[in-house]
Coordinates of C-alpha atoms in Angstrom, one line a residue:
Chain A
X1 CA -18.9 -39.4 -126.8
X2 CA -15.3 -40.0 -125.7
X3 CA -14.6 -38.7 -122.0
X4 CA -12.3 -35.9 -121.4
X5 CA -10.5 -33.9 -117.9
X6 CA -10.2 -30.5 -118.1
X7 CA -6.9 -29.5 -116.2
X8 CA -5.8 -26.6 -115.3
X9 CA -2.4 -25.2 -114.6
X10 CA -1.8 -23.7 -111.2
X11 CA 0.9 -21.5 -110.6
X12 CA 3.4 -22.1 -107.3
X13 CA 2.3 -19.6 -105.1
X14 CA 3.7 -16.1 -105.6
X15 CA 4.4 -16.8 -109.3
X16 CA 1.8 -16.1 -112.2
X17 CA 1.3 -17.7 -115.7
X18 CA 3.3 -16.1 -118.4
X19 CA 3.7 -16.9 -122.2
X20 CA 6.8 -19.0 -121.9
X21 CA 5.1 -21.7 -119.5
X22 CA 2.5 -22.2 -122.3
X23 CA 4.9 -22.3 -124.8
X24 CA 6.9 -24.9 -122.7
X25 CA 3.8 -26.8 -122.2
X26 CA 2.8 -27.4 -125.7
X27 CA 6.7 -28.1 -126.4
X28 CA 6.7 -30.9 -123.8
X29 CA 3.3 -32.3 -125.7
X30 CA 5.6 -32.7 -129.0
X31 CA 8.4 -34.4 -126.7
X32 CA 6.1 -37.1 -126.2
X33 CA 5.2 -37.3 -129.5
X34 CA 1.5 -35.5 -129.9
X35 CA 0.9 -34.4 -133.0
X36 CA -0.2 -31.1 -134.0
X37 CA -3.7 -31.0 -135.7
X38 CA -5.3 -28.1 -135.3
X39 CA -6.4 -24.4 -133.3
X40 CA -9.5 -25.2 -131.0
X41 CA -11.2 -22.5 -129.4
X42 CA -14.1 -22.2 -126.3
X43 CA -16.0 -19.1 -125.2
X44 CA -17.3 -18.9 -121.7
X45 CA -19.6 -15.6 -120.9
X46 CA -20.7 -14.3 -117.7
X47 CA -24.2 -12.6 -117.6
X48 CA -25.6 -10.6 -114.9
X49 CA -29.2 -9.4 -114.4
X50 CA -30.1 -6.3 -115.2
X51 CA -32.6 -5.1 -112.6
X52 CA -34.6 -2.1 -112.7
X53 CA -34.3 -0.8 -109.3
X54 CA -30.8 -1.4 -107.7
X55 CA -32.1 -0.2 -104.2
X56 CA -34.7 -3.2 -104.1
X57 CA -33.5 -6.2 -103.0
X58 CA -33.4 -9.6 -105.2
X59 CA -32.7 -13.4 -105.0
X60 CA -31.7 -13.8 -108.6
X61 CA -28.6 -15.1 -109.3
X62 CA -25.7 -12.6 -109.1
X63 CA -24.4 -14.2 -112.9
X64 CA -24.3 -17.4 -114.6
X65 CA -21.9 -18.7 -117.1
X66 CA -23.2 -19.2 -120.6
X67 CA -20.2 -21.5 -123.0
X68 CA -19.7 -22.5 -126.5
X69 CA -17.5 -25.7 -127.2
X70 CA -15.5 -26.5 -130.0
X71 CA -17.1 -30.2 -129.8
X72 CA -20.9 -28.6 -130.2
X73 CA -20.7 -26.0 -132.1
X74 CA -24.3 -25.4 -133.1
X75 CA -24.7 -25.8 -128.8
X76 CA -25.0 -23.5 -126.2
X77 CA -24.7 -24.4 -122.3
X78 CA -25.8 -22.1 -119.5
X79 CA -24.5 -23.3 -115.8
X80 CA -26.0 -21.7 -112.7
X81 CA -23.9 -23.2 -110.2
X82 CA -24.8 -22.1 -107.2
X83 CA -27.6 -24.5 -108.0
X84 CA -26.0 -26.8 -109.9
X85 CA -27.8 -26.4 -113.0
X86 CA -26.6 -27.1 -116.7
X87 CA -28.8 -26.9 -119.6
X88 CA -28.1 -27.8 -123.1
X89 CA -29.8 -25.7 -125.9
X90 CA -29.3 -24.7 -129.5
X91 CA -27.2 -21.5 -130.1
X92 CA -30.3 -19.9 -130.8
X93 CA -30.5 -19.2 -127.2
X94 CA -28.2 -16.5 -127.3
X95 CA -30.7 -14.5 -129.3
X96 CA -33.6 -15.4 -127.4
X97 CA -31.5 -14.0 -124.2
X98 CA -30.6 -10.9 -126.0
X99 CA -34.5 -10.2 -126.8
X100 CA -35.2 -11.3 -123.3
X101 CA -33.6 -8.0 -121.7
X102 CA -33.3 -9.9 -118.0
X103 CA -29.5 -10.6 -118.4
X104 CA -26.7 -9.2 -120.4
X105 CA -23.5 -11.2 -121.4
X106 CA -20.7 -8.8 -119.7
X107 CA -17.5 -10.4 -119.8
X108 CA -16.5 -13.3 -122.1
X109 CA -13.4 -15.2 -121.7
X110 CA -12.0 -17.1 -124.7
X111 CA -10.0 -20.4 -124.6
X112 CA -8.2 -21.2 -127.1
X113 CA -5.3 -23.1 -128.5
X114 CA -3.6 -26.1 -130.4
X115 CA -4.9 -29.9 -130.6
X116 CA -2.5 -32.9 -130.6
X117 CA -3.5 -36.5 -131.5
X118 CA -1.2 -39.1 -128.9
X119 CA -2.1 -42.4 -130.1
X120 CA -5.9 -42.9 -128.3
X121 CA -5.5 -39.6 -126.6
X122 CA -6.7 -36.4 -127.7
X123 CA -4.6 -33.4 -126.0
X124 CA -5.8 -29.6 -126.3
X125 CA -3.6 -27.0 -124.5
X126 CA -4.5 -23.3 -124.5
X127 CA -4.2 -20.1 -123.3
X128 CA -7.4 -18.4 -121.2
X129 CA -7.6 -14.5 -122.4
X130 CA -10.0 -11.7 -121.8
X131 CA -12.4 -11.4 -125.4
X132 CA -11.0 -8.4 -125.7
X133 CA -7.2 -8.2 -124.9
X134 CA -3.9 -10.2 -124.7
X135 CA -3.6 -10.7 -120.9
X136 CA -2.8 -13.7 -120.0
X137 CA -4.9 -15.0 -117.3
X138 CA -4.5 -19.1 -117.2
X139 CA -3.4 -22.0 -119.4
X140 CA -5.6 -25.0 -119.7
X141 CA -5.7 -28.3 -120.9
X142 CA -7.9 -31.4 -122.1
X143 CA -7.2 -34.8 -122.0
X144 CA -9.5 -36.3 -123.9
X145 CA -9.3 -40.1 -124.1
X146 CA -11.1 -41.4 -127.3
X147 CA -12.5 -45.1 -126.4
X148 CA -13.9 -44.7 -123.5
X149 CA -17.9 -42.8 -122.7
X150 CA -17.9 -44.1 -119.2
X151 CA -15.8 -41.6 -116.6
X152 CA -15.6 -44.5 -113.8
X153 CA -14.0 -47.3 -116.2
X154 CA -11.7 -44.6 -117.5
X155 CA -10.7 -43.4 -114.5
X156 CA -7.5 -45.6 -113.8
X157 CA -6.0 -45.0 -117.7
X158 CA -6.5 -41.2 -117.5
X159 CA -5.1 -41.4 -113.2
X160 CA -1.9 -43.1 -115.0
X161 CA -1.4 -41.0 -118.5
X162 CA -1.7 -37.9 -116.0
X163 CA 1.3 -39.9 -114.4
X164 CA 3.0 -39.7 -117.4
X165 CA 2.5 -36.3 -118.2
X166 CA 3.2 -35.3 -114.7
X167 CA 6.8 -36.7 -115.0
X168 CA 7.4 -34.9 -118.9
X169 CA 6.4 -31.4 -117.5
X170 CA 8.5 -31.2 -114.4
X171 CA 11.1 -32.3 -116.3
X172 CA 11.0 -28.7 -117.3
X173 CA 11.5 -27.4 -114.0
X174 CA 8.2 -24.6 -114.5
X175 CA 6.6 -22.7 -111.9
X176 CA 3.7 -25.2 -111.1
X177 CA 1.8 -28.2 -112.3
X178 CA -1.5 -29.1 -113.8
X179 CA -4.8 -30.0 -111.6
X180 CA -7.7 -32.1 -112.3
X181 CA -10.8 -31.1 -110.3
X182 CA -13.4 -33.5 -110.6
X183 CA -16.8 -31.9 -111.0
X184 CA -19.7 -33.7 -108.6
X185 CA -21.5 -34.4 -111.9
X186 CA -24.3 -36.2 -110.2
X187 CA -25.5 -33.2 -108.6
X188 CA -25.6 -31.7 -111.8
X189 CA -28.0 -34.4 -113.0
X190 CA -25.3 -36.1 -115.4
X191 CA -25.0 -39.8 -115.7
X192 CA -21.3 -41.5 -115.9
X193 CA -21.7 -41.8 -119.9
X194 CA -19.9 -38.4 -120.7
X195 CA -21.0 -36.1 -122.7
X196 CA -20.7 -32.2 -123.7
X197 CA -22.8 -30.9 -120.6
X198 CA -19.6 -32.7 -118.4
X199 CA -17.3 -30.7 -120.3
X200 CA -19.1 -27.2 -120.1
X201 CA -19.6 -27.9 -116.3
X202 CA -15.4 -28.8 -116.1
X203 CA -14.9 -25.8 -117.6
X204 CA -17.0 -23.7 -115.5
X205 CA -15.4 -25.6 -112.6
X206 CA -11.9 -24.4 -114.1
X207 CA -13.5 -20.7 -114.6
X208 CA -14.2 -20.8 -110.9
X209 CA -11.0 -21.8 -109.5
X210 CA -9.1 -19.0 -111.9
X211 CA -11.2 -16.2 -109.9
X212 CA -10.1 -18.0 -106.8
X213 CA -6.8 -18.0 -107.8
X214 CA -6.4 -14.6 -108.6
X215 CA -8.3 -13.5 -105.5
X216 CA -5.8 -15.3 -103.5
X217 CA -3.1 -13.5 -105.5
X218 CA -4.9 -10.3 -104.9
X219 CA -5.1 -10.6 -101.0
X220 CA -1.5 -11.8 -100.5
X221 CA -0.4 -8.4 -102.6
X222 CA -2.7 -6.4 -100.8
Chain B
X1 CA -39.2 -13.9 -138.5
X2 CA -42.3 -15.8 -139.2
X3 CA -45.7 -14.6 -141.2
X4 CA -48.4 -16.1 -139.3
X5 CA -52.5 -16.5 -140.1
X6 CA -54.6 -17.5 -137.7
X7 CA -58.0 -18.7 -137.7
X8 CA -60.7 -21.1 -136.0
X9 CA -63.2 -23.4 -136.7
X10 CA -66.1 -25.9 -135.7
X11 CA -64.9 -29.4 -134.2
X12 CA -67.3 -30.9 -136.6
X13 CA -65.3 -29.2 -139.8
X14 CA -62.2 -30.8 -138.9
X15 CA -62.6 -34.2 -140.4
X16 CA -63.2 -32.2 -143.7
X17 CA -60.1 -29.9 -143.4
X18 CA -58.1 -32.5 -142.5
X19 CA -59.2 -34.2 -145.6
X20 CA -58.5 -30.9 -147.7
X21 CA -55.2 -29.9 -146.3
X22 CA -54.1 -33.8 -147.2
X23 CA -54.7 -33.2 -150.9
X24 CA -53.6 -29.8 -150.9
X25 CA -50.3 -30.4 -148.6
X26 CA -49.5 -34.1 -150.5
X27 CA -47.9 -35.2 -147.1
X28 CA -49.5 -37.2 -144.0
X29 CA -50.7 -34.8 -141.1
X30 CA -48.5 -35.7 -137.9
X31 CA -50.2 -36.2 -134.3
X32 CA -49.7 -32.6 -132.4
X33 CA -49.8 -32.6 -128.5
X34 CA -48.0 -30.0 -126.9
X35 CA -47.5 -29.0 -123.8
X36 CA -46.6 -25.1 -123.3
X37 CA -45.7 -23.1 -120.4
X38 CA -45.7 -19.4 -120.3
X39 CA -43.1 -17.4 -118.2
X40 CA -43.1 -14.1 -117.8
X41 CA -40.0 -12.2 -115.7
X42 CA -40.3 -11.7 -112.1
X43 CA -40.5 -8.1 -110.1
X44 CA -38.0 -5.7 -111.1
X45 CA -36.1 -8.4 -113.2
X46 CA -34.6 -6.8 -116.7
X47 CA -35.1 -3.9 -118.5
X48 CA -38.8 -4.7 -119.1
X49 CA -41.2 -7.5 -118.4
X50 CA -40.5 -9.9 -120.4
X51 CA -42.0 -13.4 -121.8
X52 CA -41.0 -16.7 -123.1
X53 CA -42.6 -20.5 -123.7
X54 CA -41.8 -23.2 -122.6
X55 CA -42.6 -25.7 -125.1
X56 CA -42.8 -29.8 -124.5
X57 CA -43.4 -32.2 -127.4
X58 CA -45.4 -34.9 -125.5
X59 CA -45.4 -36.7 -128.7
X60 CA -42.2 -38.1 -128.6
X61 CA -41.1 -41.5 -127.0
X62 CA -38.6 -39.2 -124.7
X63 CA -40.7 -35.6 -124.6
X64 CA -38.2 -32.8 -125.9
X65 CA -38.3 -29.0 -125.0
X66 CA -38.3 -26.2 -126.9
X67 CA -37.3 -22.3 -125.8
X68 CA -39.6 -19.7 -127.7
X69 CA -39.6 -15.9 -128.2
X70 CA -42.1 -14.3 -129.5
X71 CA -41.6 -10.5 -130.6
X72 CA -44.0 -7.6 -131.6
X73 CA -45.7 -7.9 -134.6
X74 CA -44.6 -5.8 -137.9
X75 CA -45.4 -2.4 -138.3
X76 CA -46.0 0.2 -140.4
X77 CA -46.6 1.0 -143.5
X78 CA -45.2 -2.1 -145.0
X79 CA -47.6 -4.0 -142.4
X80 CA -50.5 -2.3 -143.8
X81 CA -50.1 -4.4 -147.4
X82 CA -50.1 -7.8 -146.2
X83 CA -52.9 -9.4 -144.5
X84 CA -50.5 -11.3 -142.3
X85 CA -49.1 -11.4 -139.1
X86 CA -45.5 -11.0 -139.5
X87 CA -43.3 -11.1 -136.1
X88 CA -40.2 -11.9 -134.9
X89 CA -39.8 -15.5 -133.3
X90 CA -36.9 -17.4 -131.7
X91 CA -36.7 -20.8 -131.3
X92 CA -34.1 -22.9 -129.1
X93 CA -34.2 -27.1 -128.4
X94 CA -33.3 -27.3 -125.0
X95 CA -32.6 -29.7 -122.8
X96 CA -35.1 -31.5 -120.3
X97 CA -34.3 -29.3 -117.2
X98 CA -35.5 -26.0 -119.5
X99 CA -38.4 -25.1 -116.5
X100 CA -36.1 -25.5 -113.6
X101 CA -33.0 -23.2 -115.4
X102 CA -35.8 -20.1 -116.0
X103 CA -37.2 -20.6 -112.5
X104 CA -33.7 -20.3 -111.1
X105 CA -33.6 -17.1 -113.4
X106 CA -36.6 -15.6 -111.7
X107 CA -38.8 -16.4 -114.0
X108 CA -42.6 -17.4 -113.0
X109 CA -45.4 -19.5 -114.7
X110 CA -47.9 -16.9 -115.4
X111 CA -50.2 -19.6 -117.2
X112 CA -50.1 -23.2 -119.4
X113 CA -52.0 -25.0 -121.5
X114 CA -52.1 -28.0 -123.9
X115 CA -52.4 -27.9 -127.8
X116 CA -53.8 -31.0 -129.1
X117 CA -54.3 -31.8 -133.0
X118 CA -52.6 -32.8 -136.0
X119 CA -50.0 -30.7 -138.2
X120 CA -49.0 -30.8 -141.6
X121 CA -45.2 -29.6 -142.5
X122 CA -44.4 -29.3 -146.4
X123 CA -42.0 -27.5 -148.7
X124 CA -44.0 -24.8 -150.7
X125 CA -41.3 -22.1 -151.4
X126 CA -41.1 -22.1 -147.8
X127 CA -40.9 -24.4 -145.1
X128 CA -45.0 -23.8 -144.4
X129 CA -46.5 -25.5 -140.8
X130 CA -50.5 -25.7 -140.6
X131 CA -51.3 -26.8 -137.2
X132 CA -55.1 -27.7 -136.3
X133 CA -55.4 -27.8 -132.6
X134 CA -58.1 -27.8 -129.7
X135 CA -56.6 -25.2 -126.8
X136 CA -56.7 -27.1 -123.2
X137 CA -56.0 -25.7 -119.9
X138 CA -55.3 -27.5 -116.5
X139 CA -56.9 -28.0 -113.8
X140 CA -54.3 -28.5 -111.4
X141 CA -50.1 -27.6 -112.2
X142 CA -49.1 -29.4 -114.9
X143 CA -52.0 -31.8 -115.1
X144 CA -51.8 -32.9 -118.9
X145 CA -53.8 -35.9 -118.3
X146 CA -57.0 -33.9 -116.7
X147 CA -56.8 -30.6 -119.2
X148 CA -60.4 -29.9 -120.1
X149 CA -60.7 -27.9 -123.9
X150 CA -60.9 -24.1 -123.0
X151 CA -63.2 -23.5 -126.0
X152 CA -65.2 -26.7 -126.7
X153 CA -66.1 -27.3 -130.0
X154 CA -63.3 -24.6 -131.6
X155 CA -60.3 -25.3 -132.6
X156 CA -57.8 -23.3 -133.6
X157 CA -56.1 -23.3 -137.0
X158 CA -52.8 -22.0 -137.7
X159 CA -50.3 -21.8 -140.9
X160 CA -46.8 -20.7 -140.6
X161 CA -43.7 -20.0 -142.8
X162 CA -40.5 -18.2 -142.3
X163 CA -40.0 -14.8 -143.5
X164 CA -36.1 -13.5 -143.4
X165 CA -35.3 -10.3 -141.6
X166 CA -34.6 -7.5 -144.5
X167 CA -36.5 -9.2 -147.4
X168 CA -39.9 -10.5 -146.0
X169 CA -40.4 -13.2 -148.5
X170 CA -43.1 -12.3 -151.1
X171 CA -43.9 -15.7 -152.0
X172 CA -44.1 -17.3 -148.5
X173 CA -46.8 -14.7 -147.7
X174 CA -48.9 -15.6 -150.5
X175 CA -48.3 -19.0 -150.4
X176 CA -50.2 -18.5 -146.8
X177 CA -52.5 -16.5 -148.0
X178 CA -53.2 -19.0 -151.2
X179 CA -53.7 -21.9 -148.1

């Protein structure tokens, strides 16, 4: 399958996102001519164990991230990654979890947005919100570049559209800039030839640098 | 939901159910060797104890993995007038690394074992499975190639079919109770 980046927008320190830098954002996609095609969404849920006795101590992981693509959606991915584990399954695993009793899903956060064909580029920019409420908590982006499986021979073309978009959004003048965090997807046991186990670990790579973001926030208000 | 029958029978009957279920199925039996692995939760880990399998399809070229749940069976009054087991049952294809993501869970192989037959899969009002297996366990951990037949002689025989929650499907019972 085609090879995409998940990129994130990070704020300049002491500002936050807000509604008009996403609107901005998918303005500046139509500058360059991407065409509007569609609403994408993702979910991305956080379980935690539930353990019987609180008091007794236990090495099981404090939550893992359990995600739902647009790309796969009869999928499911579950990523531990404090040991780097991602595991494809059929949606159906959602239901064995649920009968399972051992972890509960506890907060879901929901990406979701428009998609904009550019020529071999596919471009989906979103909004990251709480299931359950309006707040704005990040905007994210995927570049997805449609003839290419293999992440090292794509590397260069994606390095110099990001160029490109670089240049159109500052422009703008916004608070900030997009970043593209490679995942070390070898550790996770995936090959160069992308597929939808990449994405789900990008995007729990993204989940994890919003929390550190907003802990950083947190401690320079505090 | 699935209604379930179980039953066994003599090694040296096999050749002759084989040849029955052929005529009465009308499709060619497929070679069955499965690998399963049973986990049950670790100390203090959920609610309650809980189990799920592991399942691994050594009959492939590439072997694929399978998550199952298994519920309680059906109780009750509505139980008590059919002559099958009906139970809830979950099934997920999972990727390779399945074991490894449930040990990380705390999850801990309580025991495996290796089914090895034939199965027949057919369309009879419901999708219905009959699986004729002999039950192997390991010697060592997951020792496929040295599992020794737990009941020598027996094998297990086992028909399946689907049964949708709220309307337990009349027909697919009696379709495994006409098998």
């Amino acid at each position: 399958m085609p090879l995409k980046w998940v990129l994130q927008w990070q704020p300049n320190a002491g500002t936050t996102v807000n509604s008009q830098i996403l609107n901005e954002v998918s303005q500046c996609v139509e500058t360059i001519n991407g065409v509007k095609e569609g609403r994408w969404k993702a979910t991305l849920t956080f379980y935690k164990p539930m353990i019987r006795e609180q008091a007794v101590p236990t090495d099981y992981p404090r939550d893992f991230l359990g995600i739902s693509l647009p790309e796969q959606p009869n999928k499911y991915y579950f990523i531990i990654r404090g040991q780097r584990i991602v595991l494809e399954a059929d949606s159906s695993i959602q239901t064995i979890m649920e009968k399972l009793q051992s972890y509960k899903s506890r907060v879901a956060l929901i990406f979701e947005g428009f998609q904009y064909q550019l020529g071999d580029f596919q471009l989906r920019v979103g909004k990251v919100v709480p299931s359950h409420s309006e707040n704005l908590r990040g905007i994210v982006m995927e570049v997805e570049y449609l003839p290419i499986s293999s992440l090292d021979k794509s590397r260069q073309i994606m390095e110099e559209f990001l160029d490109i978009w670089q240049e159109a959004v500052s422009k703008r003048s916004l608070p900030g800039h997009f970043t593209h965090i490679e995942p070390n997807f070898a550790e996770y046991g995936l090959s160069d030839h992308y597929s939808s186990q990449h994405t789900a670990v990008q995007y729990a790579t993204v989940m994890a640098q919003l929390i550190a973001s907003v802990q950083t926030v947190q401690s320079v208000r505090n | 939901m699935e209604c379930v029958v179980q039953g066994i029978i003599e090694t040296q009957h096999v050749e002759a159910l084989e040849i029955l279920l052929q005529g009465l199925c009308g499709v060619h039996r497929e070679r069955l060797r499965i690998h399963e692995l049973c986990l049950k939760s670790g100390p203090n880990l959920g609610v309650v104890a809980s189990e799920v399998q592991l399942l691994c399809d050594l009959e492939q070229p590439e072997p694929t993995w399978t998550v199952r749940h298994v519920g309680g069976a059906m109780r009750g009054s509505g139980a008590e007038q059919i002559s099958v087991l009906v139970r809830t049952m979950v099934e997920s294809k999972v990727s390779k690394n399945a074991l490894r993501l449930f040990y990380a869970l705390g999850y801990k192989l309580d025991h495996e074992l290796l089914r090895v037959g034939f199965a027949f899969h057919f369309q009879r009002g419901a999708q219905i499975t009959i699986t004729v297996s002999s039950v192997n366990k390991m010697p060592k951990l997951h020792a496929t190639d040295e599992a020794l037949p737990v009941t020598p002689g027996i094998q297990l025989v086992e028909v399946t079919a689907p049964a949708s929650v709220g309307k337990l499907s009349r027909s697919c019972c009696c379709n495994v109770l006409f098998l």
